[in-house]
Amino acid sequence: MASKIQTFGNGTPYVPAGGWALMFTWLIDFVVFVLGFAFAFVAFVVVDQSRPEAEQISDGGAVIIALVLLFATPLVYGLWYRDGRALGAVCTGTRLVRTRDGGRIGAKGPWAMLVRTILLPLLIAGVVLGGGLGPGGELPRTSIDVARTRRLQEQGYPLTPRDASQV
């Protein structure tokens, strides 16, 4: 496990989540997003079709509503992501944290979920083509393996009291 240990910007050690865990975390969150989007759009169609034909929304209006739902769905799902653990992270035992200090992402959870589900292909292209997204070419957030990072702390790696309470 020692070769897997990395440190946050403030020097606190952590164990990064594995590639399979990250993939399954994203996949679970993406499926939840797709199901949420589909449910919201079907609900819109059912409500719209129940109205008199003269009051129904036009095809152009339906496209605009679909686009709004495309971005609103991950933002709403992200409200449960503020502690870094949406359904995908809970199922895989990971947590999304800030790379500078390992803290929870907090109010940026909805934005993180939007990036994770909608903007991920653009994020990958930006990292590959642009050399990174944060200062020094590093991502501003990373996923950690919660159980292994706890064991790392229990083995006596130095942590500040604030850092220990974050895991």
Coordinates of N, CA and C in Angstrom, one line a residue:
M1 N 0.8 -1.2 0.0 CA 0.0 0.0 0.0 C 0.9 1.3 0.0
A2 N 2.1 1.2 0.5 CA 2.9 2.4 0.6 C 3.2 3.0 -0.8
S3 N 3.2 2.2 -1.9 CA 3.4 2.8 -3.2 C 2.2 3.6 -3.7
K4 N 1.1 3.4 -3.1 CA -0.2 4.0 -3.5 C -0.4 5.3 -2.7
I5 N 0.4 5.6 -1.7 CA 0.1 6.7 -0.9 C 0.5 8.0 -1.6
Q6 N -0.4 9.0 -1.6 CA -0.1 10.3 -2.2 C -0.4 11.3 -1.1
T7 N 0.0 12.6 -1.4 CA -0.3 13.6 -0.4 C -1.1 14.8 -1.1
F8 N -1.9 15.4 -0.2 CA -2.7 16.6 -0.7 C -1.7 17.7 -0.7
G9 N -2.2 18.9 -1.2 CA -1.4 20.1 -1.3 C -0.8 20.5 0.1
N10 N -1.5 20.2 1.2 CA -1.0 20.6 2.5 C -0.2 19.5 3.2
G11 N 0.2 18.4 2.4 CA 1.1 17.4 3.0 C 0.4 16.2 3.6
T12 N -0.9 16.3 3.7 CA -1.7 15.2 4.4 C -1.7 14.0 3.4
P13 N -1.3 12.8 3.9 CA -1.3 11.6 3.0 C -2.8 11.0 2.8
Y14 N -2.9 10.4 1.7 CA -4.2 9.7 1.4 C -3.9 8.6 0.4
V15 N -4.9 7.7 0.3 CA -4.8 6.6 -0.7 C -5.8 7.0 -1.8
P16 N -5.3 7.1 -3.1 CA -6.3 7.5 -4.1 C -7.2 6.3 -4.5
A17 N -8.3 6.6 -5.0 CA -9.2 5.5 -5.4 C -8.7 4.9 -6.7
G18 N -8.9 3.6 -6.8 CA -8.4 2.8 -8.0 C -9.2 3.2 -9.3
G19 N -8.7 2.8 -10.4 CA -9.3 3.1 -11.7 C -10.6 2.4 -11.9
W20 N -10.8 1.2 -11.4 CA -12.1 0.5 -11.6 C -13.1 1.2 -10.7
A21 N -12.7 1.5 -9.5 CA -13.7 2.2 -8.6 C -14.1 3.5 -9.2
L22 N -13.2 4.3 -9.8 CA -13.6 5.6 -10.4 C -14.5 5.3 -11.6
M23 N -14.2 4.3 -12.4 CA -15.1 4.0 -13.5 C -16.5 3.6 -13.1
F24 N -16.6 2.7 -12.1 CA -17.9 2.3 -11.6 C -18.6 3.5 -10.9
T25 N -17.9 4.3 -10.2 CA -18.5 5.5 -9.6 C -19.2 6.4 -10.6
W26 N -18.4 6.7 -11.7 CA -18.9 7.5 -12.7 C -20.1 6.8 -13.4
L27 N -20.0 5.5 -13.7 CA -21.1 4.8 -14.4 C -22.4 4.8 -13.6
I28 N -22.3 4.5 -12.3 CA -23.5 4.6 -11.4 C -24.1 6.0 -11.4
D29 N -23.3 7.0 -11.2 CA -23.8 8.4 -11.2 C -24.4 8.7 -12.6
F30 N -23.8 8.2 -13.7 CA -24.3 8.5 -15.0 C -25.7 7.9 -15.2
V31 N -25.8 6.6 -14.7 CA -27.1 5.9 -14.9 C -28.2 6.6 -14.1
V32 N -27.8 7.1 -12.8 CA -28.8 7.8 -12.0 C -29.2 9.1 -12.8
F33 N -28.2 9.8 -13.4 CA -28.5 11.0 -14.1 C -29.5 10.7 -15.3
V34 N -29.2 9.6 -16.1 CA -30.0 9.3 -17.2 C -31.4 8.9 -16.8
L35 N -31.5 8.2 -15.7 CA -32.8 7.8 -15.2 C -33.6 9.0 -14.7
G36 N -32.9 9.9 -14.0 CA -33.5 11.2 -13.5 C -34.0 12.0 -14.7
F37 N -33.1 12.2 -15.7 CA -33.5 13.0 -16.9 C -34.7 12.4 -17.6
A38 N -34.7 11.0 -17.8 CA -35.8 10.4 -18.5 C -37.1 10.5 -17.7
F39 N -37.0 10.3 -16.4 CA -38.2 10.5 -15.5 C -38.8 11.9 -15.6
A40 N -37.9 12.9 -15.5 CA -38.3 14.3 -15.6 C -39.0 14.6 -17.0
F41 N -38.3 14.1 -18.0 CA -38.8 14.4 -19.4 C -40.2 13.7 -19.6
V42 N -40.3 12.5 -19.2 CA -41.6 11.7 -19.4 C -42.7 12.4 -18.5
A43 N -42.3 12.9 -17.3 CA -43.3 13.6 -16.5 C -43.8 14.8 -17.3
F44 N -42.8 15.6 -17.9 CA -43.2 16.8 -18.6 C -44.1 16.4 -19.8
V45 N -43.8 15.4 -20.5 CA -44.6 15.0 -21.7 C -46.0 14.6 -21.2
V46 N -46.1 13.8 -20.1 CA -47.4 13.4 -19.6 C -48.3 14.6 -19.2
V47 N -47.7 15.5 -18.5 CA -48.4 16.7 -18.0 C -48.8 17.5 -19.3
D48 N -47.9 17.7 -20.2 CA -48.2 18.5 -21.4 C -49.3 17.8 -22.2
Q49 N -49.3 16.5 -22.4 CA -50.3 15.9 -23.2 C -51.7 15.8 -22.5
S50 N -51.7 16.0 -21.2 CA -53.0 16.0 -20.5 C -53.7 17.4 -20.6
R51 N -53.0 18.4 -21.1 CA -53.6 19.7 -21.3 C -54.3 19.8 -22.7
P52 N -55.3 20.7 -22.8 CA -55.9 20.8 -24.1 C -54.9 21.1 -25.2
E53 N -55.2 20.7 -26.4 CA -54.2 20.8 -27.5 C -53.8 22.3 -27.8
A54 N -54.7 23.2 -27.6 CA -54.3 24.6 -27.8 C -53.3 25.1 -26.8
E55 N -53.3 24.5 -25.6 CA -52.4 25.0 -24.5 C -51.1 24.2 -24.4
Q56 N -50.9 23.2 -25.3 CA -49.7 22.3 -25.2 C -48.5 23.1 -25.7
I57 N -47.3 22.8 -25.2 CA -46.1 23.4 -25.6 C -45.7 23.0 -27.0
S58 N -45.1 23.9 -27.8 CA -44.7 23.6 -29.1 C -43.5 22.7 -29.1
D59 N -43.1 22.1 -30.3 CA -42.0 21.3 -30.4 C -40.7 22.0 -30.0
G60 N -40.6 23.3 -30.4 CA -39.4 24.1 -30.0 C -39.3 24.3 -28.5
G61 N -40.5 24.5 -27.9 CA -40.5 24.6 -26.5 C -40.1 23.4 -25.8
A62 N -40.5 22.2 -26.3 CA -40.1 20.9 -25.7 C -38.6 20.7 -25.8
V63 N -38.0 21.1 -26.9 CA -36.6 21.0 -27.1 C -35.8 21.9 -26.0
I64 N -36.3 23.1 -25.8 CA -35.7 24.0 -24.8 C -35.9 23.4 -23.4
I65 N -37.0 22.8 -23.1 CA -37.2 22.2 -21.8 C -36.3 21.0 -21.7
A66 N -36.1 20.2 -22.7 CA -35.2 19.0 -22.7 C -33.8 19.5 -22.4
L67 N -33.4 20.6 -23.0 CA -32.0 21.1 -22.8 C -31.9 21.6 -21.3
V68 N -32.9 22.3 -20.8 CA -32.9 22.8 -19.4 C -32.8 21.6 -18.5
L69 N -33.6 20.5 -18.8 CA -33.5 19.3 -17.9 C -32.2 18.6 -18.0
L70 N -31.5 18.7 -19.2 CA -30.2 18.1 -19.4 C -29.2 18.6 -18.4
F71 N -29.3 19.9 -18.2 CA -28.4 20.6 -17.2 C -28.9 20.6 -15.8
A72 N -30.2 20.7 -15.6 CA -30.8 20.8 -14.3 C -30.7 19.5 -13.5
T73 N -30.9 18.4 -14.2 CA -30.9 17.0 -13.6 C -29.6 16.8 -12.8
P74 N -28.4 16.9 -13.4 CA -27.2 16.7 -12.6 C -27.0 17.7 -11.5
L75 N -27.5 18.9 -11.7 CA -27.3 19.9 -10.7 C -28.2 19.6 -9.4
V76 N -29.4 19.1 -9.7 CA -30.3 18.6 -8.6 C -29.7 17.4 -7.9
Y77 N -29.2 16.4 -8.7 CA -28.6 15.2 -8.2 C -27.3 15.6 -7.4
G78 N -26.6 16.6 -7.8 CA -25.4 17.1 -7.1 C -25.7 17.7 -5.7
L79 N -26.9 18.1 -5.5 CA -27.2 18.6 -4.1 C -26.9 17.5 -3.0
W80 N -27.0 16.3 -3.4 CA -26.7 15.2 -2.4 C -25.2 14.8 -2.5
Y81 N -24.4 15.6 -3.3 CA -23.0 15.3 -3.5 C -22.1 16.2 -2.7
R82 N -22.7 17.1 -1.9 CA -21.9 18.1 -1.2 C -20.8 17.5 -0.3
D83 N -21.1 16.3 0.3 CA -20.1 15.7 1.1 C -19.1 14.8 0.3
G84 N -19.3 14.8 -1.0 CA -18.4 14.0 -1.9 C -18.8 12.6 -2.1
R85 N -20.0 12.2 -1.6 CA -20.5 10.9 -1.7 C -21.9 10.8 -2.3
A86 N -22.0 10.8 -3.6 CA -23.3 10.5 -4.2 C -23.5 8.9 -4.2
L87 N -24.5 8.4 -4.9 CA -24.7 7.0 -4.9 C -23.5 6.2 -5.4
G88 N -22.9 6.7 -6.5 CA -21.8 6.0 -7.1 C -20.6 5.9 -6.1
A89 N -20.3 6.9 -5.4 CA -19.2 6.9 -4.4 C -19.6 6.0 -3.2
V90 N -20.8 6.0 -2.8 CA -21.2 5.2 -1.7 C -21.1 3.7 -2.1
C91 N -21.5 3.4 -3.3 CA -21.4 2.0 -3.7 C -20.0 1.5 -3.9
T92 N -19.0 2.4 -4.2 CA -17.7 2.0 -4.5 C -16.7 2.3 -3.4
G93 N -17.2 2.9 -2.3 CA -16.3 3.2 -1.1 C -15.3 4.4 -1.4
T94 N -15.7 5.3 -2.2 CA -14.9 6.5 -2.5 C -15.5 7.8 -2.1
R95 N -14.7 8.8 -2.2 CA -15.3 10.2 -1.9 C -14.5 11.2 -2.7
L96 N -15.2 12.1 -3.3 CA -14.5 13.2 -4.0 C -14.1 14.3 -3.0
V97 N -12.9 14.7 -3.0 CA -12.4 15.7 -2.1 C -11.5 16.7 -2.8
R98 N -11.2 17.8 -2.2 CA -10.3 18.8 -2.7 C -8.9 18.4 -2.7
T99 N -8.1 18.5 -3.7 CA -6.7 18.1 -3.7 C -5.8 18.9 -2.9
R100 N -6.2 20.2 -2.6 CA -5.3 21.0 -1.8 C -5.2 20.6 -0.4
D101 N -6.4 20.1 0.2 CA -6.4 19.8 1.6 C -7.2 18.6 2.0
G102 N -7.8 17.9 1.1 CA -8.6 16.7 1.4 C -10.0 17.0 1.9
G103 N -10.4 18.3 2.0 CA -11.7 18.7 2.5 C -12.8 18.3 1.6
R104 N -14.0 18.3 2.2 CA -15.2 18.0 1.4 C -15.5 19.1 0.4
I105 N -16.2 18.8 -0.7 CA -16.3 19.8 -1.8 C -17.5 20.7 -1.5
G106 N -18.3 20.4 -0.6 CA -19.4 21.4 -0.1 C -20.3 21.9 -1.2
A107 N -20.5 23.2 -1.2 CA -21.5 23.8 -2.1 C -21.2 23.6 -3.6
K108 N -20.0 23.1 -3.9 CA -19.6 22.9 -5.3 C -20.1 21.5 -5.8
G109 N -20.8 20.8 -4.9 CA -21.3 19.4 -5.3 C -22.1 19.4 -6.5
P110 N -23.1 20.3 -6.7 CA -23.9 20.3 -7.9 C -23.0 20.5 -9.2
W111 N -22.1 21.5 -9.1 CA -21.2 21.7 -10.2 C -20.4 20.5 -10.5
A112 N -19.8 19.8 -9.4 CA -19.0 18.6 -9.6 C -19.8 17.5 -10.3
M113 N -21.1 17.4 -10.0 CA -21.9 16.4 -10.6 C -22.2 16.7 -12.1
L114 N -22.4 18.0 -12.4 CA -22.6 18.4 -13.7 C -21.4 18.1 -14.6
V115 N -20.2 18.3 -14.0 CA -19.0 18.0 -14.7 C -18.8 16.5 -14.9
R116 N -19.2 15.8 -13.9 CA -19.0 14.3 -13.9 C -20.0 13.7 -14.9
T117 N -21.2 14.2 -15.1 CA -22.1 13.5 -16.0 C -22.3 14.1 -17.3
I118 N -22.1 15.4 -17.5 CA -22.3 16.1 -18.7 C -21.0 16.5 -19.4
L119 N -20.2 17.1 -18.6 CA -19.0 17.7 -19.1 C -17.7 16.8 -19.1
L120 N -17.9 15.6 -18.7 CA -16.7 14.7 -18.5 C -16.0 14.5 -19.8
P121 N -16.6 14.3 -21.0 CA -15.8 14.2 -22.2 C -15.0 15.5 -22.5
L122 N -15.6 16.6 -22.2 CA -14.8 17.9 -22.4 C -13.7 18.0 -21.4
L123 N -13.9 17.5 -20.2 CA -12.9 17.5 -19.1 C -11.7 16.7 -19.5
I124 N -12.0 15.5 -20.1 CA -10.9 14.6 -20.5 C -10.2 15.2 -21.7
A125 N -10.9 15.8 -22.6 CA -10.2 16.5 -23.7 C -9.3 17.6 -23.2
G126 N -9.8 18.4 -22.3 CA -9.1 19.5 -21.7 C -7.8 19.1 -21.0
V127 N -7.9 18.0 -20.3 CA -6.7 17.4 -19.6 C -5.7 16.9 -20.6
V128 N -6.2 16.2 -21.6 CA -5.2 15.6 -22.5 C -4.6 16.7 -23.4
L129 N -5.4 17.6 -23.9 CA -5.0 18.6 -24.9 C -4.4 19.8 -24.2
G130 N -4.9 20.2 -23.0 CA -4.5 21.4 -22.4 C -3.5 21.2 -21.3
G131 N -3.2 20.0 -20.9 CA -2.2 19.8 -19.9 C -2.7 19.9 -18.5
G132 N -4.0 20.0 -18.2 CA -4.5 20.1 -16.9 C -5.5 21.2 -16.7
L133 N -6.1 21.2 -15.6 CA -7.2 22.2 -15.3 C -6.9 23.1 -14.2
G134 N -6.0 22.7 -13.3 CA -5.7 23.5 -12.1 C -4.4 24.1 -12.2
P135 N -3.9 24.8 -11.2 CA -2.6 25.4 -11.1 C -1.6 24.2 -11.2
G136 N -0.6 24.4 -12.0 CA 0.5 23.4 -12.2 C 0.0 22.2 -13.0
G137 N -1.1 22.3 -13.7 CA -1.6 21.2 -14.5 C -2.2 20.1 -13.7
E138 N -2.6 20.3 -12.5 CA -3.3 19.3 -11.7 C -4.8 19.5 -11.5
L139 N -5.5 18.5 -11.4 CA -7.0 18.6 -11.1 C -7.2 19.2 -9.7
P140 N -8.2 20.0 -9.6 CA -8.5 20.6 -8.3 C -9.2 19.7 -7.3
R141 N -9.6 18.5 -7.8 CA -10.3 17.5 -6.9 C -9.8 16.2 -7.3
T142 N -9.9 15.2 -6.3 CA -9.5 13.8 -6.6 C -10.4 12.9 -5.7
S143 N -10.5 11.7 -6.1 CA -11.3 10.7 -5.3 C -10.3 9.9 -4.5
I144 N -10.7 9.7 -3.2 CA -9.9 8.9 -2.3 C -10.6 7.6 -2.0
D145 N -9.8 6.6 -1.6 CA -10.4 5.3 -1.1 C -10.6 5.6 0.4
V146 N -11.8 5.7 0.9 CA -12.1 6.0 2.2 C -11.6 5.0 3.2
A147 N -11.8 3.7 3.0 CA -11.4 2.7 4.0 C -9.8 2.7 4.1
R148 N -9.1 2.7 3.0 CA -7.7 2.6 3.0 C -7.1 3.9 3.6
T149 N -7.7 5.0 3.3 CA -7.2 6.3 3.9 C -7.3 6.2 5.4
R150 N -8.5 5.7 5.9 CA -8.7 5.5 7.4 C -7.6 4.6 8.0
R151 N -7.3 3.5 7.3 CA -6.3 2.6 7.8 C -4.9 3.3 7.8
L152 N -4.7 4.1 6.8 CA -3.4 4.9 6.8 C -3.3 5.7 8.0
Q153 N -4.4 6.4 8.4 CA -4.4 7.2 9.5 C -4.2 6.4 10.8
E154 N -4.8 5.2 10.9 CA -4.7 4.4 12.0 C -3.3 3.8 12.2
Q155 N -2.5 3.8 11.1 CA -1.2 3.3 11.2 C -0.2 4.4 11.7
G156 N -0.7 5.6 11.9 CA 0.1 6.6 12.5 C 0.6 7.7 11.6
Y157 N 0.2 7.7 10.3 CA 0.6 8.8 9.5 C 0.2 10.1 10.1
P158 N 1.0 11.1 10.0 CA 0.6 12.4 10.7 C -0.5 13.1 10.0
L159 N -1.5 13.5 10.8 CA -2.6 14.3 10.3 C -2.9 15.3 11.3
T160 N -3.4 16.5 10.8 CA -3.9 17.5 11.7 C -5.3 17.1 12.2
P161 N -5.7 17.6 13.3 CA -7.1 17.3 13.8 C -8.2 17.6 12.7
R162 N -8.0 18.7 12.0 CA -9.0 19.0 11.0 C -9.0 18.0 9.9
D163 N -7.8 17.6 9.4 CA -7.7 16.6 8.3 C -8.3 15.3 8.7
A164 N -8.1 14.8 9.9 CA -8.6 13.6 10.4 C -10.1 13.5 10.5
S165 N -10.7 14.6 10.7 CA -12.2 14.7 10.8 C -12.8 14.7 9.4
Q166 N -12.0 15.0 8.4 CA -12.6 15.1 7.1 C -12.8 13.7 6.4
V167 N -12.1 12.7 6.8 CA -12.1 11.4 6.1 C -13.3 10.6 6.6

